[in-house]
Short mmCIF file of C-alpha atoms and ligand atoms in Angstrom, two decimals:
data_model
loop_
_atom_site.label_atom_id
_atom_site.label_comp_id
_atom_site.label_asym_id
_atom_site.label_seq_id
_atom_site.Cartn_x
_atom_site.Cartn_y
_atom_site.Cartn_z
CA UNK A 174 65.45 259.78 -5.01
CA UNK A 175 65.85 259.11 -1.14
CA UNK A 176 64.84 261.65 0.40
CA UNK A 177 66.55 261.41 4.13
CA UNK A 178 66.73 264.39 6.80
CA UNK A 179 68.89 266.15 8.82
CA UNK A 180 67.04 265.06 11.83
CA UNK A 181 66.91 261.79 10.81
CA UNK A 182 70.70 261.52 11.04
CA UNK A 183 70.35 262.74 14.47
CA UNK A 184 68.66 260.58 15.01
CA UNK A 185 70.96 258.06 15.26
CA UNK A 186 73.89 257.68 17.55
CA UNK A 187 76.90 258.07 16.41
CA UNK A 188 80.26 257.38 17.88
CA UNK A 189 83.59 259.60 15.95
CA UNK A 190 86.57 257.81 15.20
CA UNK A 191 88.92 259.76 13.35
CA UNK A 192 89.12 263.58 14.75
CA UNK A 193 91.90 265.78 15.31
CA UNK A 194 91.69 268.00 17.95
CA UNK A 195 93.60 271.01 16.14
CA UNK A 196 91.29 270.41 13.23
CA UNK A 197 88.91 271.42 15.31
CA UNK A 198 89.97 274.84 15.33
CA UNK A 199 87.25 277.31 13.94
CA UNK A 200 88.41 280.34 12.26
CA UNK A 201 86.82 282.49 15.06
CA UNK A 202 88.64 280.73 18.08
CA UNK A 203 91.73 280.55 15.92
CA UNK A 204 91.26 284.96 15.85
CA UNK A 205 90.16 285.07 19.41
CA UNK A 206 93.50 282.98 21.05
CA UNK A 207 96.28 284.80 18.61
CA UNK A 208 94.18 288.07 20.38
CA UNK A 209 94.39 286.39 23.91
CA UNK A 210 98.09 285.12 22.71
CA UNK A 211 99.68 288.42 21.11
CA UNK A 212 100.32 286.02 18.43
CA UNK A 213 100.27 287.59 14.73
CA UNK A 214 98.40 285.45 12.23
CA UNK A 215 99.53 285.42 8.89
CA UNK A 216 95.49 286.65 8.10
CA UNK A 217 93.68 289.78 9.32
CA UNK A 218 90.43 288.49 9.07
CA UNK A 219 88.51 285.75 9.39
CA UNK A 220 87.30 285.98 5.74
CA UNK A 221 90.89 285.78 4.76
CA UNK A 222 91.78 282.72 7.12
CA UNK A 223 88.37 281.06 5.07
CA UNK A 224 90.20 281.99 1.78
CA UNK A 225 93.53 280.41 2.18
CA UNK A 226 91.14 276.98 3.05
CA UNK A 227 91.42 276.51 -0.72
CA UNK A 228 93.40 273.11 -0.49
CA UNK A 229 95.27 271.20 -3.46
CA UNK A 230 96.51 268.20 -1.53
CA UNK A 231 97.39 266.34 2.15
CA UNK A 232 100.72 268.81 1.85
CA UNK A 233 99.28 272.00 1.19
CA UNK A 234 96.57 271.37 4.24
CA UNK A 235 98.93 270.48 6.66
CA UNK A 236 101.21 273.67 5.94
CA UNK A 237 98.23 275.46 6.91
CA UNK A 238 97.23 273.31 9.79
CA UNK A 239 100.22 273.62 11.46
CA UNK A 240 100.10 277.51 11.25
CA UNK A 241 96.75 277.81 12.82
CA UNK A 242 97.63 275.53 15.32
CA UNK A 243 100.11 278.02 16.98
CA UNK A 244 97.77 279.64 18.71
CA UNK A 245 97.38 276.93 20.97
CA UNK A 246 99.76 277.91 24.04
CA UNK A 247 98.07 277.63 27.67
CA UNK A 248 95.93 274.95 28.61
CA UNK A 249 92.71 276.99 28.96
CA UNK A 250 93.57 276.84 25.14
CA UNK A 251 93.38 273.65 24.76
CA UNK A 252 90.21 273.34 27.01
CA UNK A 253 87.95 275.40 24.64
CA UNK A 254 89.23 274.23 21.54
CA UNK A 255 88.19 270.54 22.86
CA UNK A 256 84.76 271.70 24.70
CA UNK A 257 83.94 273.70 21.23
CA UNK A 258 84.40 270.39 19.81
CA UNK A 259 81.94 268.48 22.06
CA UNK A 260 79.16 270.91 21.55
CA UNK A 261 79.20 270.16 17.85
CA UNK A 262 79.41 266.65 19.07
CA UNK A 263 76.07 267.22 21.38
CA UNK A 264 74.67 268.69 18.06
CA UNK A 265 74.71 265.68 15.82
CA UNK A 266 74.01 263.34 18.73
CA UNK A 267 77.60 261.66 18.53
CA UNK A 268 78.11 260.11 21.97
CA UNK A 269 81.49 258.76 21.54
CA UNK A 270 84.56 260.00 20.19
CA UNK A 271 88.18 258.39 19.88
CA UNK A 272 90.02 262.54 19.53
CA UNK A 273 93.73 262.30 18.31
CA UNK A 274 96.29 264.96 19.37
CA UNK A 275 99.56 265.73 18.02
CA UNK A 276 101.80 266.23 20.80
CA UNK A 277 104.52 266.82 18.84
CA UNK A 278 102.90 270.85 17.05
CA UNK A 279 102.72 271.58 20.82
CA UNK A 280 106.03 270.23 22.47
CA UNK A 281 108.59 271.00 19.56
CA UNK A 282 107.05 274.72 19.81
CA UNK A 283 107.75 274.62 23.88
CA UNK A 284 104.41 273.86 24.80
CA UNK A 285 104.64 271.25 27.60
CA UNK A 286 103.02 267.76 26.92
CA UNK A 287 101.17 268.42 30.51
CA UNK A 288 99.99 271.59 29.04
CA UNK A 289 98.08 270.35 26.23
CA UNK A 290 96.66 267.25 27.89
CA UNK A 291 95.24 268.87 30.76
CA UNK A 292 93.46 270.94 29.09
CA UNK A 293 91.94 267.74 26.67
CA UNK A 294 91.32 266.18 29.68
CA UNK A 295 89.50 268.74 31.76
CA UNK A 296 86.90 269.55 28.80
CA UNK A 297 86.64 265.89 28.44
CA UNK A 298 85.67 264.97 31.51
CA UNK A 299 83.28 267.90 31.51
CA UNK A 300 81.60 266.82 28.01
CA UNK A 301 81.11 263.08 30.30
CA UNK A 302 79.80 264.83 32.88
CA UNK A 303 77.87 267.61 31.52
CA UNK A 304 77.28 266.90 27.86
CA UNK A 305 77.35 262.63 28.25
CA UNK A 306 79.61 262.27 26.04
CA UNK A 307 82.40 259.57 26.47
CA UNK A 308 85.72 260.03 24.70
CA UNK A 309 89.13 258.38 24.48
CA UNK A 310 92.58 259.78 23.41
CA UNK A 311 94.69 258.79 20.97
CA UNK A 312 98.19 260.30 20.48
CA UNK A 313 99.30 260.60 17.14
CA UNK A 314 102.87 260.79 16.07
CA UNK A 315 104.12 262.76 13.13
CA UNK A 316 105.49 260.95 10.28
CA UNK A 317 107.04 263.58 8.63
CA UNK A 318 110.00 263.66 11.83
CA UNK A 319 112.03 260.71 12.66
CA UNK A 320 111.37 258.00 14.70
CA UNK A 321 113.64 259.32 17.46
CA UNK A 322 110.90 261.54 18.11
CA UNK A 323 108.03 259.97 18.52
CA UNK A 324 110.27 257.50 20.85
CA UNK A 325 110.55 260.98 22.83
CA UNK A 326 106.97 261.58 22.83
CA UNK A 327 106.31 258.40 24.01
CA UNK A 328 108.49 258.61 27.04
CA UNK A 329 106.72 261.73 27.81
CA UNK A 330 103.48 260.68 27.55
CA UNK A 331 103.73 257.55 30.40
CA UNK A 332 103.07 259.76 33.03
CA UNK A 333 99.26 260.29 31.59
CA UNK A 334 99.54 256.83 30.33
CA UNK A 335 96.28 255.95 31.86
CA UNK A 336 94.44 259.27 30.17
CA UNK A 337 95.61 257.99 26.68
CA UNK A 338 93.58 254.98 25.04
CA UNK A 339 95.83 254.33 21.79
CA UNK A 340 98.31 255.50 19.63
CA UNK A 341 98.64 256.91 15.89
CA UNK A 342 100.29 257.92 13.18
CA UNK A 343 99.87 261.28 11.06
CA UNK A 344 100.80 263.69 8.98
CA UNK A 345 102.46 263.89 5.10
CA UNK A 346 101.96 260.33 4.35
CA UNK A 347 103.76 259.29 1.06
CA UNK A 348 107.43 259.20 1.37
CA UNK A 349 106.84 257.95 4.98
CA UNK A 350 105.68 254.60 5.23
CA UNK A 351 104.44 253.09 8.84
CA UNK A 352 107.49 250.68 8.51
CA UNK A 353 109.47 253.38 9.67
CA UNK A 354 107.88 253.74 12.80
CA UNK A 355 107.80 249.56 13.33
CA UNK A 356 109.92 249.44 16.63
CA UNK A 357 107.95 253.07 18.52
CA UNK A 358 104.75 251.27 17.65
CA UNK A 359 106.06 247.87 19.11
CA UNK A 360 107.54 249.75 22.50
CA UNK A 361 103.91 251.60 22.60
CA UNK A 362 102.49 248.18 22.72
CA UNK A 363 104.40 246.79 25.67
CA UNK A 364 103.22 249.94 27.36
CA UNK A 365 99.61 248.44 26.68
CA UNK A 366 98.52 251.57 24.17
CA UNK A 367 95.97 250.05 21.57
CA UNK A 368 97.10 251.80 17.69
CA UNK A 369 95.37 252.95 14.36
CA UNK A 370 97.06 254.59 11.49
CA UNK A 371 97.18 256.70 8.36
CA UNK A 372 97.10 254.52 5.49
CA UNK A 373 96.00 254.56 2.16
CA UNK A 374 94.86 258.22 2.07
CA UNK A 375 97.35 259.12 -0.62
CA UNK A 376 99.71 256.72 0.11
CA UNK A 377 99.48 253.06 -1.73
CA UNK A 378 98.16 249.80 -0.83
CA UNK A 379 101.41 248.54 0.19
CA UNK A 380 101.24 251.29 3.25
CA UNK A 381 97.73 249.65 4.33
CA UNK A 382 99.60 246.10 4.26
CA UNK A 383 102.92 247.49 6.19
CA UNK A 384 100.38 249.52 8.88
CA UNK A 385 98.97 246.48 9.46
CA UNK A 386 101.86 243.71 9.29
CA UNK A 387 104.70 246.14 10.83
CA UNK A 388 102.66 247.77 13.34
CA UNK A 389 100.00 245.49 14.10
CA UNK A 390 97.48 248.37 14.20
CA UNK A 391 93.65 247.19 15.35
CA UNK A 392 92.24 249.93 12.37
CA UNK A 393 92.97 251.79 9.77
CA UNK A 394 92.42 255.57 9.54
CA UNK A 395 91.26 256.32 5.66
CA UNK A 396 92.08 253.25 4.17
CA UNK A 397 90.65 254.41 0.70
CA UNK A 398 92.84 253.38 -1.81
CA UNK A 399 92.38 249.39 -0.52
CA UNK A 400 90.17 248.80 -3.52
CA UNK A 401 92.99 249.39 -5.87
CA UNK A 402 94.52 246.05 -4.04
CA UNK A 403 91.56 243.64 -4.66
CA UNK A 404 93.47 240.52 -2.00
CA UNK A 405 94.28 243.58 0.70
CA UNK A 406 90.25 244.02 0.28
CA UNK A 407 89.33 240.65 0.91
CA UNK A 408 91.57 240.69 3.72
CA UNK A 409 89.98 243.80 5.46
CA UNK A 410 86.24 242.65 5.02
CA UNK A 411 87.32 238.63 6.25
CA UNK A 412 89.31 240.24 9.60
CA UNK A 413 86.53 242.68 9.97
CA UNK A 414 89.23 245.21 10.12
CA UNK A 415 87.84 248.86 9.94
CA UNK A 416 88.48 251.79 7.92
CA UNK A 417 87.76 255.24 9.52
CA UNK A 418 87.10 256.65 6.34
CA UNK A 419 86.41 260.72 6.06
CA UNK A 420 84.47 261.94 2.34
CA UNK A 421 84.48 265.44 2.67
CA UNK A 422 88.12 266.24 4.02
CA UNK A 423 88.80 263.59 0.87
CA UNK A 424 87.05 265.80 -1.50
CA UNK A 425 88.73 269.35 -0.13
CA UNK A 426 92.14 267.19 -0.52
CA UNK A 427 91.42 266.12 -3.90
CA UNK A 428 91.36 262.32 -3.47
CA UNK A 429 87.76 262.44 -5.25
CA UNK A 430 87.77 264.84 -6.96
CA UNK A 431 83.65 265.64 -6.20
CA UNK A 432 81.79 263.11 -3.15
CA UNK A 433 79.55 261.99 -5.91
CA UNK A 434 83.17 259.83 -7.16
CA UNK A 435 83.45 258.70 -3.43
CA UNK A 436 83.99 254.89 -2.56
CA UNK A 437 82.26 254.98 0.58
CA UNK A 438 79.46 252.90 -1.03
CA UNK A 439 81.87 250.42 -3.27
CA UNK A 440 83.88 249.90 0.18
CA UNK A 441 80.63 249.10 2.03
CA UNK A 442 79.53 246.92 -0.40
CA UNK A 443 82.61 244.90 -0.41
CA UNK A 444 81.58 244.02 3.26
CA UNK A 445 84.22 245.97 4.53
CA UNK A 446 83.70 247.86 7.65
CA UNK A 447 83.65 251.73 7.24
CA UNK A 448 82.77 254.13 9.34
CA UNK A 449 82.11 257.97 8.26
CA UNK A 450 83.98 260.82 10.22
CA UNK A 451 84.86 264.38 10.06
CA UNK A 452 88.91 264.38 10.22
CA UNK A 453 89.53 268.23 10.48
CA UNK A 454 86.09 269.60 10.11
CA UNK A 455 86.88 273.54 10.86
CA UNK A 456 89.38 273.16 7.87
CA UNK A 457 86.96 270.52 5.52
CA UNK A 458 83.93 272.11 6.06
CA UNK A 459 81.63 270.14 8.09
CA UNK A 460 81.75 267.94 11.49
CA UNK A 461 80.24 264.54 11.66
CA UNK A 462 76.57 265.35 10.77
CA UNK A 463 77.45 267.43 7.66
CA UNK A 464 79.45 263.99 6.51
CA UNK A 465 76.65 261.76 6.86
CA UNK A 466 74.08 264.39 5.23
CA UNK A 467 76.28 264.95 2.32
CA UNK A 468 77.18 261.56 1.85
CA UNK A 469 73.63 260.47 1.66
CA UNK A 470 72.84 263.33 -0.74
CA UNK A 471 75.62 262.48 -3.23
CA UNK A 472 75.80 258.63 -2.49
CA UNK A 473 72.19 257.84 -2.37
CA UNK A 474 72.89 256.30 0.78
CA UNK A 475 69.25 254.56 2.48
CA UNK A 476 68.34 254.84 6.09
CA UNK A 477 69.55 250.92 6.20
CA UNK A 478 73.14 251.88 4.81
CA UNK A 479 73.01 254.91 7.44
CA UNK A 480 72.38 252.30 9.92
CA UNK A 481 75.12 249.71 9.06
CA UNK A 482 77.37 253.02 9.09
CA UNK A 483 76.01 254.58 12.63
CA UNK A 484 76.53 250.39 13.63
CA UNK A 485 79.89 250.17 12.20
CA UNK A 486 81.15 253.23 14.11
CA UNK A 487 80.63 251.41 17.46
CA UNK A 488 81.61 248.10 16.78
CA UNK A 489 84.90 249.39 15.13
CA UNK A 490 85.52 251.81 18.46
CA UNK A 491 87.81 250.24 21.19
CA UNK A 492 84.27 250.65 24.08
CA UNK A 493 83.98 247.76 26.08
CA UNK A 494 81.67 245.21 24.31
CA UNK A 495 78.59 246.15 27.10
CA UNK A 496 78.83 249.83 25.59
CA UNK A 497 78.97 248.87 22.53
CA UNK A 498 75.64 246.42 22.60
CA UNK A 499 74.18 248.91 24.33
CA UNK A 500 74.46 251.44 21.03
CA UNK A 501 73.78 248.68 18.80
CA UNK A 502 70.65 247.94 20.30
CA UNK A 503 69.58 251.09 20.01
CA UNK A 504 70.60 251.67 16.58
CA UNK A 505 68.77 248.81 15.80
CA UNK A 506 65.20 250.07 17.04
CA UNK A 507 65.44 252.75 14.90
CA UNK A 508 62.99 252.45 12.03
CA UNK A 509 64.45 252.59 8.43
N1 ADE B 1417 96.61 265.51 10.27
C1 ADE B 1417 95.44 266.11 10.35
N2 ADE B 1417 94.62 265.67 9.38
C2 ADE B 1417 95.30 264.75 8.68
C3 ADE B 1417 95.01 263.93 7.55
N3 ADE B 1417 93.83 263.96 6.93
N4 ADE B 1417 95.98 263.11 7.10
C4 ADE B 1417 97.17 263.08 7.69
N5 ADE B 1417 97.50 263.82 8.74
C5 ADE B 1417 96.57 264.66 9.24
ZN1 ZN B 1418 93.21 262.28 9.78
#
């Protein structure tokens, strides 16, 4: 039985790939803006938000997601949801994160885009400068709503074009493959914006092969079900492509149905490169720490996996290759 520790995992630096901001939202924050808001919540306590956190799959999360999210109106709003972020960041010694947004909850609810990136930006720039953390965007689009849209969100997103590192694509995943979002994704890359998706969280193989033919994405968020396809495998692990993988929002979605069934292990084995990450960690209980803990608890992971994972997360982040080497080196001084 390995027996690693909590502060062994911090450890090691760690740089977050695959966060949304609104999943960020703790129950108490969520109480304190509908307050500041005069919005009503469906819940009158927080012990009843915590009880309707009893998921059954990526559908009945995002219904509740979405909800929570509405209390997310002025940009001082958006400001401490992100800087309540970074000081769980500072906690687990994660240096870098790559945050996604969904424009798209905020705008189609009146919120203006400026609105909701200022106040990212402002507790951003504040986490570099107060916290050292360094952090890059990445607008997501929905894929439940039609292309139109996220064309739309695009447009309104060039004037903060140089705030925003990348795009992506989220939300209810099967019925919506990337294909449908082929010619947004191609206009985002004239624009210069670097892109991940959602792939292969519940959705098939065949989603991972169209995110990466049709939209020409650089990595793929989840990525999971890839071992079903063993050729897409072989593919990811000889193009080094990475998977931002995320066990325990897959466990509180059902996709394993315990993290002691998770393929974190199988995927690093195959010599593909995954990275762990929290996804929504007020709603999946636990931010990036938690994951690696709990992962190396269930999956017997060794110091030396934790390292290849802790690499992995910076060479799969789009940092300049000097930042990167910089973390790598580090990482590898640590002692397993
Ligand atoms: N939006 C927030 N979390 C998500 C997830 N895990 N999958 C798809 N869309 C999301
Ligand atoms: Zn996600």
């Amino acid at each position: 039985m390995i027996n690693i520790s909590k502060d062994q995992i911090k450890k090691l630096p760690k740089a977050e790939l695959h966060l949304h901001i609104e999943g960020s939202l703790e129950p108490e924050l969520m109480m304190k803006l509908a307050k500041r808001n005069n919005i009503t919540l469906k819940y009158k306590n927080l012990s009843e938000i915590r009880a309707a956190y009893q998921f059954t799959s990526l559908q009945s999360f995002l219904d509740i997601y979405y909800e929570g999210a509405k209390v997310l109106m002025h940009e001082e709003d958006f400001f401490d949801l992100t800087w309540d972020y970074l000081l769980h960041c500072k906690d687990d010694n994660v240096v870098h994160s790559e945050i996604f947004f969904d424009p798209q909850t905020h705008t189609d609810r009146g919120i203006p885009f400026a609105t909701v990136i200022h106040g990212l930006r402002r507790a951003l720039d504040l986490g570099k400068k107060e916290l050292g953390i360094s952090s890059y965007l990445i607008m997501s689009f929905l894929r439940h709503l039609p292309e139109a849209n996220a064309f739309k969100t695009l447009e309104q997103s060039l004037p903060f074009k140089d705030w925003i590192k990348g795009i992506g694509l989220d939300s209810s995943e099967v019925g919506h493959p990337p294909s449908k979002f082929t010619r947004v994704f191609e206009a985002a890359r004239q624009h210069g914006f670097l892109s991940v998706a959602h792939a292969g969280e519940e959705g098939p193989p065949e989603y991972i092969w169209e995110a990466l033919e049709s939209l020409k994405i650089q990595r793929i968020d989840h990525g999971i079900r890839c071992l079903e396809d063993p050729k897409l495998a072989q593919h990811l692990t000889r193009k080094r492509i990475p998977l931002t993988v995320c066990p325990l929002s897959n466990v509180k979605l059902k996709v394993f149905q315990k993290l002691d069934d998770h393929n974190l292990k199988k995927l690093l084995d195959a010599g593909i490169l995954a990275t762990i990450n929290s996804d929504d960690p007020a709603y999946f209980g636990g931010y990036l720490g938690e994951n690696y803990f709990q992962c190396t608890k269930s999956l017997g992971l060794s110091m030396r996996d934790l390292k290849v994972l802790a690499s992995n997360s910076f060479t799969a982040s789009f940092l300049p290759p000097n930042e990167k080497a910089h973390w790598l080196k580090i990482i590898e001084h640590i002692s397993a």
